[in-house]
Tab-separated table of C-alpha atoms and ligand atoms in Angstrom:
chain	number	residue	atom	x	y	z
A	592	MET	CA	4.143	-160.832	51.326
A	593	ALA	CA	6.909	-158.471	50.436
A	594	THR	CA	6.227	-156.999	47.023
A	595	ILE	CA	8.831	-157.675	44.407
A	596	ILE	CA	10.258	-154.458	43.096
A	597	GLU	CA	10.844	-154.895	39.396
A	598	SER	CA	14.123	-153.613	38.085
A	599	SER	CA	16.358	-154.011	35.099
A	600	ARG	CA	19.546	-154.120	37.166
A	601	GLY	CA	21.846	-157.124	37.049
A	602	THR	CA	21.341	-160.176	39.230
A	603	TRP	CA	23.656	-162.945	40.350
A	604	ASN	CA	23.448	-165.952	38.068
A	605	SER	CA	23.417	-168.563	40.792
A	606	LYS	CA	23.229	-169.108	44.509
A	607	LEU	CA	26.854	-170.228	44.639
A	608	GLY	CA	27.848	-167.256	42.481
A	609	PHE	CA	26.393	-164.827	44.988
A	610	ILE	CA	27.887	-166.566	48.011
A	611	LEU	CA	31.316	-166.606	46.395
A	612	ALA	CA	31.046	-162.970	45.355
A	613	ALA	CA	30.000	-161.895	48.856
A	614	ALA	CA	32.680	-164.115	50.380
A	615	GLY	CA	35.102	-162.621	47.859
A	616	SER	CA	34.185	-159.173	49.125
A	617	ALA	CA	34.677	-160.292	52.702
A	618	VAL	CA	37.911	-162.211	52.204
A	619	GLY	CA	40.704	-159.811	51.412
A	620	LEU	CA	43.540	-157.859	52.933
A	621	GLY	CA	41.444	-157.798	56.112
A	622	ASN	CA	41.906	-161.532	56.527
A	623	ILE	CA	45.416	-162.118	55.292
A	624	TRP	CA	47.119	-158.834	56.158
A	625	GLY	CA	44.899	-157.334	58.891
A	626	PHE	CA	43.796	-160.251	61.045
A	627	PRO	CA	47.160	-161.971	61.667
A	628	THR	CA	48.804	-158.602	62.351
A	629	GLN	CA	46.117	-157.698	64.868
A	630	VAL	CA	46.444	-161.095	66.527
A	631	ALA	CA	50.205	-160.671	66.862
A	632	ASP	CA	49.740	-157.115	68.091
A	633	ASN	CA	47.078	-157.930	70.674
A	634	GLY	CA	48.135	-160.937	72.671
A	635	GLY	CA	47.381	-163.833	70.324
A	636	ALA	CA	44.347	-165.934	71.047
A	637	ALA	CA	42.721	-163.376	73.387
A	638	PHE	CA	42.183	-161.165	70.362
A	639	ILE	CA	40.807	-164.098	68.373
A	640	LEU	CA	38.225	-164.737	71.068
A	641	ILE	CA	36.960	-161.139	71.168
A	642	TYR	CA	37.053	-161.030	67.376
A	643	LEU	CA	34.900	-164.154	67.093
A	644	ILE	CA	32.392	-162.709	69.547
A	645	CYS	CA	32.223	-159.484	67.507
A	646	CYS	CA	31.700	-161.410	64.249
A	647	LEU	CA	29.008	-163.664	65.627
A	648	ILE	CA	26.935	-161.369	67.816
A	649	ILE	CA	27.378	-158.122	65.922
A	650	GLY	CA	28.654	-158.896	62.426
A	651	PHE	CA	26.325	-161.751	61.513
A	652	PRO	CA	23.068	-159.949	62.515
A	653	VAL	CA	24.205	-156.777	60.721
A	654	MET	CA	25.066	-158.783	57.604
A	655	ILE	CA	21.531	-160.188	57.522
A	656	ALA	CA	20.231	-156.633	57.939
A	657	GLU	CA	22.315	-155.270	55.049
A	658	LEU	CA	21.398	-158.067	52.646
A	659	THR	CA	17.717	-157.685	53.525
A	660	ILE	CA	17.705	-153.919	52.970
A	661	GLY	CA	19.514	-154.436	49.668
A	662	ARG	CA	17.220	-157.115	48.338
A	663	ARG	CA	14.071	-155.321	49.483
A	664	THR	CA	14.922	-152.110	47.681
A	665	GLN	CA	17.151	-153.451	44.877
A	666	LYS	CA	19.123	-150.255	45.084
A	667	ASN	CA	22.508	-148.806	46.003
A	668	PRO	CA	22.843	-147.753	49.684
A	669	VAL	CA	21.712	-144.146	49.121
A	670	GLY	CA	18.764	-145.217	46.957
A	671	ALA	CA	17.931	-147.993	49.415
A	672	PHE	CA	17.680	-145.713	52.432
A	673	LYS	CA	15.796	-143.113	50.380
A	674	ALA	CA	13.300	-145.750	49.290
A	675	LEU	CA	12.632	-146.743	52.885
A	676	SER	CA	12.856	-143.260	54.395
A	677	ASN	CA	9.202	-142.198	54.142
A	678	GLY	CA	10.458	-138.769	53.197
A	679	ASN	CA	12.715	-138.433	56.253
A	680	LYS	CA	15.736	-136.336	55.287
A	681	PHE	CA	18.192	-137.918	57.691
A	682	VAL	CA	17.761	-141.578	56.800
A	683	PRO	CA	19.533	-141.368	53.377
A	684	LEU	CA	22.576	-139.945	55.186
A	685	ILE	CA	23.366	-143.519	56.262
A	686	GLY	CA	23.735	-144.374	52.591
A	687	TYR	CA	25.838	-141.309	51.835
A	688	TRP	CA	28.108	-142.207	54.745
A	689	GLY	CA	28.538	-145.646	53.160
A	690	VAL	CA	29.482	-144.133	49.805
A	691	ILE	CA	32.053	-141.857	51.472
A	692	CYS	CA	33.519	-144.760	53.476
A	693	GLY	CA	33.651	-146.825	50.275
A	694	VAL	CA	35.687	-144.177	48.454
A	695	MET	CA	38.006	-143.503	51.398
A	696	ILE	CA	38.621	-147.131	52.363
A	697	LEU	CA	39.231	-148.070	48.746
A	698	SER	CA	41.771	-145.230	48.491
A	699	PHE	CA	44.096	-146.833	51.017
A	700	TYR	CA	43.092	-150.352	50.068
A	701	VAL	CA	44.522	-149.877	46.585
A	702	VAL	CA	47.833	-148.640	47.995
A	703	ILE	CA	48.293	-151.767	50.091
A	704	SER	CA	47.076	-153.930	47.224
A	705	GLY	CA	49.664	-152.172	45.056
A	706	TRP	CA	52.381	-153.197	47.532
A	707	THR	CA	51.194	-156.757	47.114
A	708	LEU	CA	51.716	-156.610	43.359
A	709	ALA	CA	55.079	-154.895	43.774
A	710	PHE	CA	56.285	-157.768	45.942
A	711	VAL	CA	55.539	-160.291	43.207
A	712	PHE	CA	58.249	-158.463	41.231
A	713	GLU	CA	60.454	-158.101	44.299
A	714	GLU	CA	60.511	-161.871	44.700
A	715	LEU	CA	61.308	-162.388	41.013
A	716	PHE	CA	64.099	-159.778	40.958
A	717	TYR	CA	65.566	-161.211	44.145
A	718	PHE	CA	65.655	-164.704	42.673
A	719	PHE	CA	67.447	-163.533	39.543
A	720	SER	CA	69.847	-161.495	41.708
A	721	TYR	CA	68.742	-158.143	40.286
A	722	ASP	CA	69.317	-156.735	43.737
A	723	THR	CA	68.925	-153.046	42.941
A	724	ALA	CA	65.621	-153.685	41.188
A	725	ALA	CA	64.441	-155.907	44.061
A	726	ILE	CA	65.223	-153.203	46.621
A	727	TYR	CA	63.531	-150.590	44.442
A	728	VAL	CA	60.185	-152.380	44.068
A	729	GLY	CA	60.284	-153.588	47.683
A	730	ASP	CA	60.738	-150.070	49.084
A	731	LEU	CA	57.403	-149.208	50.729
A	732	GLY	CA	58.479	-145.596	51.139
A	733	ASN	CA	59.100	-144.934	47.437
A	734	GLY	CA	56.142	-142.714	46.530
A	735	PHE	CA	56.617	-142.801	42.769
A	736	LYS	CA	56.808	-146.576	42.623
A	737	ASN	CA	53.879	-146.903	45.069
A	738	ALA	CA	51.780	-144.585	42.918
A	739	ILE	CA	52.401	-146.636	39.764
A	740	PHE	CA	51.343	-149.894	41.429
A	741	THR	CA	48.391	-148.187	43.115
A	742	LEU	CA	47.120	-146.895	39.790
A	743	PHE	CA	47.681	-150.251	38.152
A	744	PHE	CA	45.595	-151.978	40.806
A	745	MET	CA	42.932	-149.287	40.552
A	746	VAL	CA	42.623	-149.866	36.800
A	747	LEU	CA	42.258	-153.631	37.357
A	748	THR	CA	39.454	-152.957	39.837
A	749	ILE	CA	37.706	-150.572	37.442
A	750	LEU	CA	37.921	-153.080	34.583
A	751	VAL	CA	36.176	-155.808	36.601
A	752	VAL	CA	33.481	-153.408	37.783
A	753	THR	CA	32.798	-152.150	34.247
A	754	GLY	CA	32.056	-155.789	33.344
A	755	GLY	CA	28.955	-155.605	35.577
A	756	VAL	CA	27.510	-157.993	38.100
A	757	SER	CA	27.331	-161.471	36.627
A	758	LYS	CA	29.823	-161.163	33.764
A	759	GLY	CA	32.410	-159.185	35.726
A	760	ILE	CA	32.242	-159.581	39.477
A	761	GLU	CA	30.603	-163.018	39.695
A	762	ARG	CA	32.759	-164.647	37.021
A	763	VAL	CA	36.025	-163.382	38.446
A	764	THR	CA	35.292	-164.240	42.096
A	765	LYS	CA	33.941	-167.696	41.266
A	766	LEU	CA	37.245	-168.544	39.682
A	767	LEU	CA	39.522	-166.830	42.175
A	768	MET	CA	38.109	-167.945	45.517
A	769	PRO	CA	38.836	-171.681	45.193
A	770	VAL	CA	42.321	-170.936	43.817
A	771	LEU	CA	42.987	-168.742	46.807
A	772	ILE	CA	42.074	-171.417	49.338
A	773	GLY	CA	44.176	-174.004	47.519
A	774	ILE	CA	47.286	-171.805	47.528
A	775	LEU	CA	46.846	-170.920	51.211
A	776	LEU	CA	46.678	-174.567	52.224
A	777	ILE	CA	49.774	-175.479	50.226
A	778	LEU	CA	51.730	-172.657	51.852
A	779	ILE	CA	50.645	-173.696	55.354
A	780	ALA	CA	51.647	-177.302	54.742
A	781	TYR	CA	55.061	-176.067	53.688
A	782	ILE	CA	55.611	-173.573	56.498
A	783	PHE	CA	55.282	-176.248	59.145
A	784	THR	CA	58.343	-177.996	57.799
A	785	LEU	CA	60.425	-174.938	58.773
A	786	GLU	CA	62.169	-174.127	62.035
A	787	GLY	CA	60.285	-171.764	64.346
A	788	ALA	CA	56.804	-172.426	62.926
A	789	PHE	CA	55.554	-174.192	66.057
A	790	ASP	CA	56.501	-171.242	68.279
A	791	GLY	CA	54.097	-169.250	66.157
A	792	MET	CA	51.375	-171.823	66.745
A	793	ILE	CA	51.830	-171.479	70.492
A	794	MET	CA	51.422	-167.721	70.374
A	795	TYR	CA	48.431	-168.126	68.052
A	796	PHE	CA	46.466	-170.480	70.263
A	797	ASN	CA	47.667	-169.480	73.717
A	798	PRO	CA	45.520	-166.612	75.004
A	799	ASP	CA	46.919	-163.841	77.179
A	800	PHE	CA	43.737	-162.423	78.685
A	801	SER	CA	45.597	-159.614	80.418
A	802	THR	CA	45.791	-157.877	77.040
A	803	ILE	CA	42.014	-157.412	76.771
A	804	ASN	CA	41.171	-153.720	77.155
A	805	GLY	CA	39.155	-151.010	75.404
A	806	THR	CA	41.651	-150.566	72.595
A	807	LEU	CA	41.710	-154.281	71.869
A	808	ILE	CA	37.919	-154.476	71.798
A	809	LEU	CA	37.686	-151.511	69.418
A	810	SER	CA	40.300	-153.049	67.157
A	811	ALA	CA	38.441	-156.361	67.181
A	812	LEU	CA	35.135	-154.667	66.396
A	813	GLY	CA	36.641	-152.544	63.614
A	814	GLN	CA	38.401	-155.604	62.256
A	815	ALA	CA	35.149	-157.606	62.293
A	816	PHE	CA	33.274	-154.902	60.360
A	817	PHE	CA	36.131	-154.448	57.912
A	818	SER	CA	36.683	-158.129	57.343
A	819	LEU	CA	32.994	-158.926	56.919
A	820	SER	CA	32.611	-155.886	54.581
A	821	LEU	CA	29.951	-154.377	56.827
A	822	GLY	CA	28.842	-150.918	57.839
A	823	MET	CA	29.171	-149.128	54.506
A	824	GLY	CA	26.560	-150.816	52.372
A	825	ALA	CA	28.785	-153.145	50.334
A	826	LEU	CA	26.429	-155.955	51.261
A	827	ILE	CA	23.360	-153.770	50.729
A	828	THR	CA	24.673	-153.323	47.200
A	829	TYR	CA	25.468	-157.018	46.708
A	830	GLY	CA	22.089	-157.862	48.284
A	831	SER	CA	20.395	-155.624	45.741
A	832	TYR	CA	21.407	-158.070	42.987
A	833	LEU	CA	19.939	-161.047	44.877
A	834	ASN	CA	16.872	-162.803	43.592
A	835	LYS	CA	13.889	-163.533	45.777
A	836	LYS	CA	14.527	-167.264	45.899
A	837	GLN	CA	17.710	-166.972	47.901
A	838	ASN	CA	17.722	-167.642	51.635
A	839	ILE	CA	19.295	-164.544	53.169
A	840	VAL	CA	20.045	-165.971	56.613
A	841	GLU	CA	21.686	-169.050	55.181
A	842	SER	CA	23.779	-167.002	52.737
A	843	ALA	CA	24.903	-164.633	55.506
A	844	ALA	CA	25.871	-167.622	57.650
A	845	TYR	CA	27.987	-169.101	54.861
A	846	VAL	CA	29.738	-165.809	54.202
A	847	THR	CA	30.447	-165.176	57.905
A	848	ILE	CA	31.796	-168.666	58.515
A	849	PHE	CA	33.844	-168.564	55.340
A	850	ASP	CA	35.372	-165.221	56.234
A	851	ILE	CA	36.236	-166.241	59.792
A	852	GLY	CA	37.628	-169.524	58.481
A	853	ILE	CA	39.936	-167.837	55.957
A	854	ALA	CA	41.170	-165.362	58.586
A	855	VAL	CA	41.996	-168.182	61.000
A	856	ILE	CA	43.699	-170.146	58.219
A	857	ALA	CA	45.660	-167.058	57.106
A	858	GLY	CA	46.805	-166.676	60.705
A	859	LEU	CA	48.092	-170.237	60.562
A	860	LEU	CA	50.325	-169.103	57.743
A	861	VAL	CA	51.390	-165.591	58.724
A	862	ILE	CA	51.986	-166.048	62.473
A	863	PRO	CA	54.202	-169.135	62.097
A	864	ALA	CA	55.900	-167.327	59.174
A	865	MET	CA	56.755	-164.459	61.528
A	866	PHE	CA	58.455	-166.870	63.867
A	867	VAL	CA	60.252	-168.617	61.030
A	868	ALA	CA	61.570	-165.215	59.988
A	869	GLN	CA	62.548	-164.536	63.594
A	870	ALA	CA	64.400	-167.839	63.757
A	871	GLY	CA	66.177	-166.614	60.621
A	872	GLY	CA	67.327	-163.460	62.402
A	873	VAL	CA	64.618	-160.924	61.523
A	874	GLU	CA	63.462	-158.768	64.451
A	875	ILE	CA	59.704	-158.814	64.789
A	876	PHE	CA	58.986	-157.832	68.363
A	877	ASP	CA	60.646	-155.012	70.257
A	878	PRO	CA	62.857	-156.856	72.766
A	879	VAL	CA	62.130	-154.272	75.499
A	880	THR	CA	58.393	-153.616	75.202
A	881	GLY	CA	57.457	-156.866	73.487
A	882	ALA	CA	55.383	-154.816	71.019
A	883	LEU	CA	55.225	-155.632	67.355
A	884	PHE	CA	57.435	-153.588	65.037
A	885	SER	CA	55.574	-151.847	62.195
A	886	SER	CA	52.067	-153.326	62.140
A	887	THR	CA	50.986	-151.779	58.840
A	888	THR	CA	53.897	-153.204	56.960
A	889	LEU	CA	54.483	-156.426	58.916
A	890	VAL	CA	53.446	-158.772	56.143
A	891	PHE	CA	55.699	-156.925	53.694
A	892	ASP	CA	58.653	-156.653	56.057
A	893	VAL	CA	58.646	-160.130	57.431
A	894	LEU	CA	57.339	-162.485	54.801
A	895	PRO	CA	59.770	-161.628	52.005
A	896	GLU	CA	62.592	-162.219	54.497
A	897	MET	CA	61.181	-165.627	55.164
A	898	PHE	CA	60.847	-166.436	51.480
A	899	HIS	CA	64.432	-165.296	50.946
A	900	ASN	CA	65.642	-167.460	53.795
A	901	VAL	CA	63.944	-170.453	52.247
A	902	GLY	CA	65.801	-169.500	49.093
A	903	GLY	CA	66.079	-171.173	45.698
A	904	VAL	CA	63.218	-172.013	43.400
A	905	ILE	CA	61.021	-173.070	46.324
A	906	GLY	CA	61.501	-169.715	48.053
A	907	LEU	CA	60.643	-167.994	44.782
A	908	LEU	CA	57.526	-170.085	44.197
A	909	LEU	CA	56.304	-169.566	47.761
A	910	GLY	CA	56.901	-165.828	47.603
A	911	VAL	CA	55.359	-165.278	44.222
A	912	THR	CA	52.285	-167.417	44.913
A	913	PHE	CA	51.735	-165.781	48.290
A	914	PHE	CA	51.730	-162.245	46.915
A	915	ILE	CA	49.634	-163.205	43.903
A	916	LEU	CA	47.198	-164.799	46.320
A	917	LEU	CA	47.055	-161.680	48.437
A	918	GLY	CA	46.550	-159.556	45.319
A	919	LEU	CA	43.692	-161.756	44.097
A	920	ALA	CA	41.986	-161.699	47.488
A	921	ALA	CA	42.371	-157.927	47.519
A	922	LEU	CA	40.886	-157.626	44.021
A	923	THR	CA	37.678	-159.488	44.898
A	924	SER	CA	37.282	-157.048	47.822
A	925	SER	CA	38.266	-153.856	46.065
A	926	ILE	CA	35.639	-154.476	43.390
A	927	SER	CA	32.969	-154.563	46.092
A	928	LEU	CA	34.303	-151.346	47.604
A	929	LEU	CA	34.140	-149.659	44.201
A	930	GLU	CA	30.730	-151.141	43.405
A	931	VAL	CA	29.136	-149.131	46.251
A	932	PRO	CA	29.863	-145.616	44.919
A	933	VAL	CA	29.539	-146.823	41.306
A	934	SER	CA	26.070	-148.294	41.832
A	935	TYR	CA	25.133	-145.037	43.567
A	936	VAL	CA	26.227	-142.984	40.561
A	937	ILE	CA	24.496	-145.370	38.123
A	938	ASP	CA	21.186	-145.475	39.997
A	939	GLU	CA	20.908	-141.966	41.362
A	940	HIS	CA	22.565	-139.965	38.588
A	941	ASN	CA	21.580	-142.091	35.610
A	942	ILE	CA	25.101	-142.542	34.362
A	943	LYS	CA	26.144	-145.651	32.424
A	944	ARG	CA	28.157	-148.272	34.289
A	945	LYS	CA	31.342	-147.872	32.300
A	946	LYS	CA	31.460	-144.115	32.667
A	947	ALA	CA	30.487	-144.324	36.348
A	948	ALA	CA	33.250	-146.823	37.106
A	949	TRP	CA	35.917	-144.688	35.419
A	950	MET	CA	34.639	-141.503	37.038
A	951	VAL	CA	34.575	-142.809	40.598
A	952	GLY	CA	37.704	-144.872	39.990
A	953	SER	CA	39.596	-141.749	38.928
A	954	ILE	CA	38.646	-139.903	42.113
A	955	VAL	CA	39.763	-142.874	44.209
A	956	GLY	CA	42.931	-143.104	42.111
A	957	VAL	CA	43.846	-139.489	42.868
A	958	ILE	CA	43.373	-139.920	46.633
A	959	GLY	CA	45.225	-143.248	46.367
A	960	VAL	CA	48.207	-141.542	44.723
A	961	VAL	CA	48.338	-138.995	47.553
A	962	LEU	CA	48.272	-141.818	50.117
A	963	SER	CA	50.897	-143.796	48.245
A	964	ILE	CA	53.254	-140.831	48.525
A	965	GLU	CA	52.299	-139.821	52.075
A	966	THR	CA	51.902	-143.323	53.479
A	967	VAL	CA	51.720	-142.041	57.069
A	968	LEU	CA	48.240	-140.784	56.215
A	969	ILE	CA	47.050	-144.379	55.769
A	970	ASP	CA	46.908	-144.881	59.531
A	971	TYR	CA	44.562	-141.892	59.882
A	972	PHE	CA	42.319	-143.261	57.151
A	973	VAL	CA	42.243	-146.643	58.895
A	974	ASN	CA	41.366	-145.013	62.227
A	975	ILE	CA	38.654	-142.730	60.875
A	976	PHE	CA	36.936	-144.748	58.180
A	977	ASN	CA	37.626	-148.290	59.224
A	978	GLU	CA	37.834	-148.409	63.016
A	979	VAL	CA	35.226	-145.716	63.681
A	980	GLY	CA	33.412	-145.245	60.350
A	981	LEU	CA	32.296	-148.815	59.759
A	982	PRO	CA	30.994	-149.541	63.291
A	983	LEU	CA	29.218	-146.159	63.154
A	984	GLY	CA	27.583	-147.199	59.865
A	985	GLY	CA	26.666	-150.539	61.440
A	986	LEU	CA	25.119	-148.791	64.424
A	987	MET	CA	22.984	-146.594	62.177
A	988	ILE	CA	21.891	-149.614	60.130
A	989	CYS	CA	20.761	-151.438	63.311
A	990	LEU	CA	18.870	-148.419	64.612
A	991	PHE	CA	17.296	-147.763	61.218
A	992	LEU	CA	16.148	-151.342	60.792
A	993	GLY	CA	14.996	-151.883	64.358
A	994	TYR	CA	13.225	-148.595	65.029
A	995	PHE	CA	12.465	-146.871	61.730
A	996	TRP	CA	11.824	-149.446	59.046
A	997	LYS	CA	10.852	-151.973	61.759
A	998	SER	CA	12.061	-155.520	62.032
A	999	GLU	CA	8.644	-156.967	61.042
A	1000	ASN	CA	9.088	-155.477	57.574
A	1001	ALA	CA	12.585	-156.862	57.307
A	1002	LEU	CA	11.279	-160.300	58.317
A	1003	LEU	CA	8.627	-160.103	55.604
A	1004	GLU	CA	11.395	-159.598	53.071
A	1005	MET	CA	13.370	-162.465	54.565
A	1006	GLU	CA	10.323	-164.758	54.126
A	1007	ASP	CA	11.114	-164.895	50.406
A	1008	GLY	CA	13.468	-167.812	50.083
A	1009	ASN	CA	13.027	-168.734	53.751
A	1010	LYS	CA	9.362	-169.533	54.477
A	1011	GLY	CA	8.393	-169.434	58.125
A	1012	ILE	CA	11.402	-167.385	59.266
A	1013	SER	CA	9.269	-164.607	60.749
A	1014	SER	CA	7.622	-166.943	63.223
A	1015	SER	CA	10.805	-168.813	64.089
A	1016	LYS	CA	12.870	-168.598	67.283
A	1017	PHE	CA	15.795	-167.430	65.182
A	1018	SER	CA	13.916	-164.312	64.141
A	1019	THR	CA	13.116	-163.425	67.757
A	1020	ILE	CA	16.776	-163.713	68.665
A	1021	TRP	CA	17.850	-161.745	65.586
A	1022	ILE	CA	15.450	-158.912	66.474
A	1023	ILE	CA	16.839	-158.757	70.025
A	1024	PHE	CA	20.345	-158.494	68.609
A	1025	ILE	CA	19.511	-155.882	65.977
A	1026	LYS	CA	17.413	-153.707	68.286
A	1027	PHE	CA	19.337	-153.991	71.516
A	1028	ILE	CA	22.491	-156.045	71.866
A	1029	SER	CA	24.414	-155.033	68.728
A	1030	PRO	CA	23.655	-151.283	68.859
A	1031	ILE	CA	24.351	-151.065	72.591
A	1032	LEU	CA	27.663	-152.867	72.254
A	1033	ILE	CA	28.741	-150.825	69.227
A	1034	ALA	CA	27.713	-147.584	70.939
A	1035	LEU	CA	29.630	-148.494	74.099
A	1036	VAL	CA	32.782	-149.214	72.145
A	1037	LEU	CA	32.448	-146.021	70.088
A	1038	ILE	CA	31.741	-143.825	73.112
A	1039	SER	CA	34.705	-145.228	75.004
A	1040	THR	CA	36.918	-144.614	71.972
A	1041	ILE	CA	35.828	-141.021	71.571
A	1042	TRP	CA	36.285	-140.564	75.317
A	1043	ARG	CA	39.793	-141.966	75.092
A	1044	LEU	CA	40.672	-139.792	72.098
A	1045	LEU	CA	39.429	-136.663	73.848
A	1046	SER	CA	41.083	-137.305	77.206
B	1443	LIG	N1	36.351	-157.186	53.670
B	1443	LIG	C1	37.426	-156.682	52.908
B	1443	LIG	C2	38.723	-157.291	53.448
B	1443	LIG	O1	38.696	-158.028	54.386
B	1443	LIG	C3	37.502	-155.180	52.890
B	1443	LIG	C4	36.196	-154.494	52.675
B	1443	LIG	C5	35.683	-153.649	53.642
B	1443	LIG	C6	35.458	-154.734	51.514
B	1443	LIG	C7	34.456	-153.029	53.492
B	1443	LIG	C8	34.224	-154.108	51.336
B	1443	LIG	C9	33.732	-153.282	52.320
B	1443	LIG	O2	39.779	-157.033	52.963
């Protein structure tokens, strides 16, 4: 039997509360902004296929691993790896890498989330014909305006995190997640009444396999890690607040399916919306190369155009609800990004939650302000910390669990809440994935990327 480590840290109030909080972490800009853009950029359904494979054979096993490490140790990622390190100096580095990725990813995440909030105002100003104001808030290159919205979003994130686990994070996500799904479905139902939407559907579900290459696979892998919140210990941290009655495998399955589902549904909105905008005269693809114009800003370039074309009160309602929705989804993710470094500071440096959240939040805020002024830097952050950093973290987690801590010990922990798992067929398959298939695949993708970058 795995021994229960007593601790006075917070715990999730209910099974549903945890699943929604973890799903809230997973569902965010990655699903609604990242996934549809990547699909459009990478040949439609061919990308979806590779993405699904990455989520199921790499993401899902790694998610189980993270939750198990978290619940076993009941600690932040650094503390967790220290606790299981047997004095080895290198093992805690995996946790430190997670904390660094958390800070860096959150720094650009808040800038994009800030854009989301700014566009709520853009839609309102446009409707009331305050054109100058609408252009001002909708200008993605305006550093001063970006910085204000970035800081505003950062403060929101800090306030939720200071509320703690069950009163802050759990309460907010439990309320927001169902609202988010409802709004998405309403928007999809509406979009299909507009001209051009079905062309989007065709691109979405019609695979062009000739587009599959190393770059696409790396993007799909990075996207899977980012979207499932893996590789940096966010789910180690959320797992550390899990009680011993919860079935880890089942929870991970719910979160994975939920996250994939929301991404696919978001694609059903954004891709047809791109084609509706195109039918309305907005250029989306380069007519010569066929490549997508401006991936990073696609959602912000194209969707407002579409909402404007719809026009009137309906256009306003669609626009405002969409950007509020995106902001809410981003908030339930940004709190999990902040929770990683904050829980590290609380546990390892004995600092109170409120102070820790403001301290770390201020550091992120400063980097965020720099990125909101120099937005070209965001792409570098995405490449380093998201596309390479998260899979690298995932690789280290697999190797740590499979060869250092040993999968038998992880299975013992998983027995709590899931009796008989260690002797089940599922556990044999999971071990094969964690020890061999996932690390080999991640390593291959990373090596080929580094090779490509160097040559
Ligand atoms: N999964 C979140 C999203 O899709 C982003 C995230 C990444 C959150 C890593 C936590 C950790 O937007």
